[in-house]
């Protein structure tokens, strides 16, 4: 279902004032994950890579996200889980940055957040890096969107 087909009732389900990360906002379909990984574009910071791909999502939300940490870097599951928890929280608190842009353009995107750092991060570090990634995504998104408009006109 695309954003064009959403009703007012469905739009209220992803109200930006609530900082939640619902089940429908998580990227779980294997085909979408593979497609995003293969065809997506990336935005990088020293410890986190964000891969994004504009695609039609099965849900009404503007974006779905996946968070991953390498088993090769963090051997213990509780270390990987902690990093993923920090990534999810940082995205949950700051997703409004990309939701507003995607909603304005009636687009949907799939995001993969890959933690590539070698040390356990703290919360402030992860929040800062996620903020930087989302701002850089918005800048690239606005730049490509404006170039498309110029090309069409």
PDB file of C-alpha atoms in Angstrom:
ATOM      1  CA  UNK A   1       0.000   0.000   0.000  1.00  0.00           C
ATOM      2  CA  UNK A   2       1.483   3.338  -0.981  1.00  0.00           C
ATOM      3  CA  UNK A   3       1.263   6.620   0.848  1.00  0.00           C
ATOM      4  CA  UNK A   4      -1.197   7.913  -1.743  1.00  0.00           C
ATOM      5  CA  UNK A   5      -3.729   5.284  -0.690  1.00  0.00           C
ATOM      6  CA  UNK A   6      -3.622   6.024   3.038  1.00  0.00           C
ATOM      7  CA  UNK A   7      -6.688   7.373   4.719  1.00  0.00           C
ATOM      8  CA  UNK A   8      -6.727   9.961   7.487  1.00  0.00           C
ATOM      9  CA  UNK A   9      -7.280   7.222  10.071  1.00  0.00           C
ATOM     10  CA  UNK A  10      -4.201   5.311   8.893  1.00  0.00           C
ATOM     11  CA  UNK A  11      -2.097   8.490   8.828  1.00  0.00           C
ATOM     12  CA  UNK A  12      -2.845   8.980  12.510  1.00  0.00           C
ATOM     13  CA  UNK A  13      -1.274   5.586  13.228  1.00  0.00           C
ATOM     14  CA  UNK A  14       2.164   7.054  12.536  1.00  0.00           C
ATOM     15  CA  UNK A  15       1.731  10.335  14.334  1.00  0.00           C
ATOM     16  CA  UNK A  16       5.127  12.021  14.579  1.00  0.00           C
ATOM     17  CA  UNK A  17       4.539  13.285  18.105  1.00  0.00           C
ATOM     18  CA  UNK A  18       4.810   9.737  19.448  1.00  0.00           C
ATOM     19  CA  UNK A  19       8.354   8.432  19.539  1.00  0.00           C
ATOM     20  CA  UNK A  20       7.621   4.765  19.046  1.00  0.00           C
ATOM     21  CA  UNK A  21       9.055   2.116  16.773  1.00  0.00           C
ATOM     22  CA  UNK A  22       6.203  -0.155  15.848  1.00  0.00           C
ATOM     23  CA  UNK A  23       6.446  -3.638  14.438  1.00  0.00           C
ATOM     24  CA  UNK A  24       5.274  -2.332  11.063  1.00  0.00           C
ATOM     25  CA  UNK A  25       8.226   0.088  10.970  1.00  0.00           C
ATOM     26  CA  UNK A  26      10.789  -2.710  11.118  1.00  0.00           C
ATOM     27  CA  UNK A  27      12.181  -4.134   7.915  1.00  0.00           C
ATOM     28  CA  UNK A  28      11.601  -7.887   8.067  1.00  0.00           C
ATOM     29  CA  UNK A  29      10.931  -9.104   4.523  1.00  0.00           C
ATOM     30  CA  UNK A  30      13.911 -10.992   3.157  1.00  0.00           C
ATOM     31  CA  UNK A  31      13.346  -9.833  -0.417  1.00  0.00           C
ATOM     32  CA  UNK A  32      13.231  -6.168   0.632  1.00  0.00           C
ATOM     33  CA  UNK A  33      16.359  -6.585   2.750  1.00  0.00           C
ATOM     34  CA  UNK A  34      18.273  -8.213  -0.116  1.00  0.00           C
ATOM     35  CA  UNK A  35      17.033  -5.632  -2.606  1.00  0.00           C
ATOM     36  CA  UNK A  36      18.025  -2.763  -0.308  1.00  0.00           C
ATOM     37  CA  UNK A  37      21.434  -4.273   0.349  1.00  0.00           C
ATOM     38  CA  UNK A  38      22.076  -4.913  -3.350  1.00  0.00           C
ATOM     39  CA  UNK A  39      20.573  -1.790  -4.964  1.00  0.00           C
ATOM     40  CA  UNK A  40      20.644   0.726  -2.127  1.00  0.00           C
ATOM     41  CA  UNK A  41      22.790   3.798  -1.699  1.00  0.00           C
ATOM     42  CA  UNK A  42      24.800   4.399   1.446  1.00  0.00           C
ATOM     43  CA  UNK A  43      25.567   7.204   3.842  1.00  0.00           C
ATOM     44  CA  UNK A  44      28.552   6.553   6.108  1.00  0.00           C
ATOM     45  CA  UNK A  45      29.913   7.763   9.411  1.00  0.00           C
ATOM     46  CA  UNK A  46      32.977   6.274  11.132  1.00  0.00           C
ATOM     47  CA  UNK A  47      31.003   3.684  13.119  1.00  0.00           C
ATOM     48  CA  UNK A  48      27.618   3.353  11.403  1.00  0.00           C
ATOM     49  CA  UNK A  49      26.632   2.817   7.777  1.00  0.00           C
ATOM     50  CA  UNK A  50      23.099   3.552   6.618  1.00  0.00           C
ATOM     51  CA  UNK A  51      21.981   1.893   3.379  1.00  0.00           C
ATOM     52  CA  UNK A  52      18.735   3.206   1.926  1.00  0.00           C
ATOM     53  CA  UNK A  53      16.576   2.291  -1.020  1.00  0.00           C
ATOM     54  CA  UNK A  54      13.387   3.948  -2.241  1.00  0.00           C
ATOM     55  CA  UNK A  55      10.843   1.222  -2.770  1.00  0.00           C
ATOM     56  CA  UNK A  56       7.202   0.345  -2.338  1.00  0.00           C
ATOM     57  CA  UNK A  57       6.706  -0.994   1.192  1.00  0.00           C
ATOM     58  CA  UNK A  58       3.907  -3.310   2.300  1.00  0.00           C
ATOM     59  CA  UNK A  59       2.986  -0.955   5.172  1.00  0.00           C
ATOM     60  CA  UNK A  60       1.632   2.592   5.235  1.00  0.00           C
ATOM     61  CA  UNK A  61       4.628   4.000   7.100  1.00  0.00           C
ATOM     62  CA  UNK A  62       7.058   6.191   5.139  1.00  0.00           C
ATOM     63  CA  UNK A  63      10.058   4.060   6.159  1.00  0.00           C
ATOM     64  CA  UNK A  64      11.080   0.704   7.544  1.00  0.00           C
ATOM     65  CA  UNK A  65      14.394   0.113   9.288  1.00  0.00           C
ATOM     66  CA  UNK A  66      16.680  -2.817  10.091  1.00  0.00           C
ATOM     67  CA  UNK A  67      19.494  -2.703  12.653  1.00  0.00           C
ATOM     68  CA  UNK A  68      22.444  -5.048  12.482  1.00  0.00           C
ATOM     69  CA  UNK A  69      25.749  -5.617  14.269  1.00  0.00           C
ATOM     70  CA  UNK A  70      28.483  -7.939  13.037  1.00  0.00           C
ATOM     71  CA  UNK A  71      29.031 -11.190  14.899  1.00  0.00           C
ATOM     72  CA  UNK A  72      32.639 -11.066  13.778  1.00  0.00           C
ATOM     73  CA  UNK A  73      33.241  -7.825  15.707  1.00  0.00           C
ATOM     74  CA  UNK A  74      31.084  -8.524  18.786  1.00  0.00           C
ATOM     75  CA  UNK A  75      31.294 -12.198  19.681  1.00  0.00           C
ATOM     76  CA  UNK A  76      28.853 -12.131  22.578  1.00  0.00           C
ATOM     77  CA  UNK A  77      25.147 -11.826  21.888  1.00  0.00           C
ATOM     78  CA  UNK A  78      24.513  -9.495  24.808  1.00  0.00           C
ATOM     79  CA  UNK A  79      27.036  -7.015  23.347  1.00  0.00           C
ATOM     80  CA  UNK A  80      25.350  -7.102  19.926  1.00  0.00           C
ATOM     81  CA  UNK A  81      21.929  -6.745  21.529  1.00  0.00           C
ATOM     82  CA  UNK A  82      23.036  -3.681  23.489  1.00  0.00           C
ATOM     83  CA  UNK A  83      24.360  -1.960  20.369  1.00  0.00           C
ATOM     84  CA  UNK A  84      21.174  -2.769  18.433  1.00  0.00           C
ATOM     85  CA  UNK A  85      19.102  -1.441  21.324  1.00  0.00           C
ATOM     86  CA  UNK A  86      21.060   1.835  21.225  1.00  0.00           C
ATOM     87  CA  UNK A  87      20.633   2.080  17.436  1.00  0.00           C
ATOM     88  CA  UNK A  88      16.887   1.460  17.660  1.00  0.00           C
ATOM     89  CA  UNK A  89      16.452   4.038  20.394  1.00  0.00           C
ATOM     90  CA  UNK A  90      18.430   6.698  18.532  1.00  0.00           C
ATOM     91  CA  UNK A  91      16.457   6.085  15.330  1.00  0.00           C
ATOM     92  CA  UNK A  92      13.150   6.024  17.211  1.00  0.00           C
ATOM     93  CA  UNK A  93      13.853   9.403  18.793  1.00  0.00           C
ATOM     94  CA  UNK A  94      14.980  11.036  15.533  1.00  0.00           C
ATOM     95  CA  UNK A  95      12.971   9.365  12.768  1.00  0.00           C
ATOM     96  CA  UNK A  96      10.770  12.449  12.401  1.00  0.00           C
ATOM     97  CA  UNK A  97      13.689  14.014  10.484  1.00  0.00           C
ATOM     98  CA  UNK A  98      13.191  11.670   7.522  1.00  0.00           C
ATOM     99  CA  UNK A  99       9.486  10.956   7.963  1.00  0.00           C
ATOM    100  CA  UNK A 100       8.514  14.536   7.188  1.00  0.00           C
ATOM    101  CA  UNK A 101      10.636  14.634   3.999  1.00  0.00           C
ATOM    102  CA  UNK A 102       9.402  11.270   2.760  1.00  0.00           C
ATOM    103  CA  UNK A 103       5.780  12.141   3.506  1.00  0.00           C
ATOM    104  CA  UNK A 104       6.022  15.446   1.614  1.00  0.00           C
ATOM    105  CA  UNK A 105       7.301  13.634  -1.489  1.00  0.00           C
ATOM    106  CA  UNK A 106       4.941  10.630  -1.138  1.00  0.00           C
ATOM    107  CA  UNK A 107       7.871   8.210  -1.105  1.00  0.00           C
ATOM    108  CA  UNK A 108       8.738   5.193   0.978  1.00  0.00           C
ATOM    109  CA  UNK A 109      12.212   4.000   1.882  1.00  0.00           C
ATOM    110  CA  UNK A 110      13.890   0.990   3.453  1.00  0.00           C
ATOM    111  CA  UNK A 111      16.858   1.646   5.763  1.00  0.00           C
ATOM    112  CA  UNK A 112      19.614  -0.702   6.916  1.00  0.00           C
ATOM    113  CA  UNK A 113      21.699   0.545   9.842  1.00  0.00           C
ATOM    114  CA  UNK A 114      24.952  -1.412  10.075  1.00  0.00           C
ATOM    115  CA  UNK A 115      27.194  -0.845  13.076  1.00  0.00           C
ATOM    116  CA  UNK A 116      30.832  -1.157  12.026  1.00  0.00           C
ATOM    117  CA  UNK A 117      32.597   0.208  15.107  1.00  0.00           C
ATOM    118  CA  UNK A 118      35.073  -1.900  17.068  1.00  0.00           C
ATOM    119  CA  UNK A 119      34.133  -0.738  20.592  1.00  0.00           C
ATOM    120  CA  UNK A 120      30.951  -0.636  22.633  1.00  0.00           C
ATOM    121  CA  UNK A 121      29.457   2.812  22.000  1.00  0.00           C
ATOM    122  CA  UNK A 122      27.651   4.960  24.520  1.00  0.00           C
ATOM    123  CA  UNK A 123      24.196   6.416  24.006  1.00  0.00           C
ATOM    124  CA  UNK A 124      25.320   9.978  23.231  1.00  0.00           C
ATOM    125  CA  UNK A 125      27.732   8.772  20.546  1.00  0.00           C
ATOM    126  CA  UNK A 126      25.072   6.670  18.795  1.00  0.00           C
ATOM    127  CA  UNK A 127      22.489   9.475  18.972  1.00  0.00           C
ATOM    128  CA  UNK A 128      24.970  11.886  17.402  1.00  0.00           C
ATOM    129  CA  UNK A 129      25.916   9.514  14.579  1.00  0.00           C
ATOM    130  CA  UNK A 130      22.303   8.598  13.773  1.00  0.00           C
ATOM    131  CA  UNK A 131      21.411  12.314  13.735  1.00  0.00           C
ATOM    132  CA  UNK A 132      24.305  12.954  11.334  1.00  0.00           C
ATOM    133  CA  UNK A 133      23.255  10.078   9.064  1.00  0.00           C
ATOM    134  CA  UNK A 134      19.614  11.184   8.919  1.00  0.00           C
ATOM    135  CA  UNK A 135      20.577  14.802   8.195  1.00  0.00           C
ATOM    136  CA  UNK A 136      22.941  13.702   5.419  1.00  0.00           C
ATOM    137  CA  UNK A 137      20.224  11.436   3.995  1.00  0.00           C
ATOM    138  CA  UNK A 138      17.822  14.384   3.955  1.00  0.00           C
ATOM    139  CA  UNK A 139      20.405  16.547   2.199  1.00  0.00           C
ATOM    140  CA  UNK A 140      20.990  13.867  -0.474  1.00  0.00           C
ATOM    141  CA  UNK A 141      17.253  13.218  -0.759  1.00  0.00           C
ATOM    142  CA  UNK A 142      16.470  16.922  -1.240  1.00  0.00           C
ATOM    143  CA  UNK A 143      19.334  17.309  -3.724  1.00  0.00           C
ATOM    144  CA  UNK A 144      18.227  14.355  -5.872  1.00  0.00           C
ATOM    145  CA  UNK A 145      14.599  15.432  -5.620  1.00  0.00           C
ATOM    146  CA  UNK A 146      15.367  18.978  -6.798  1.00  0.00           C
ATOM    147  CA  UNK A 147      17.505  17.668  -9.677  1.00  0.00           C
ATOM    148  CA  UNK A 148      14.609  15.464 -10.786  1.00  0.00           C
ATOM    149  CA  UNK A 149      12.298  18.485 -10.796  1.00  0.00           C
ATOM    150  CA  UNK A 150      14.715  20.484 -12.918  1.00  0.00           C
ATOM    151  CA  UNK A 151      15.095  17.585 -15.331  1.00  0.00           C
ATOM    152  CA  UNK A 152      11.331  17.154 -15.778  1.00  0.00           C
ATOM    153  CA  UNK A 153      10.638  20.852 -16.324  1.00  0.00           C
TER     154      UNK A 153
END
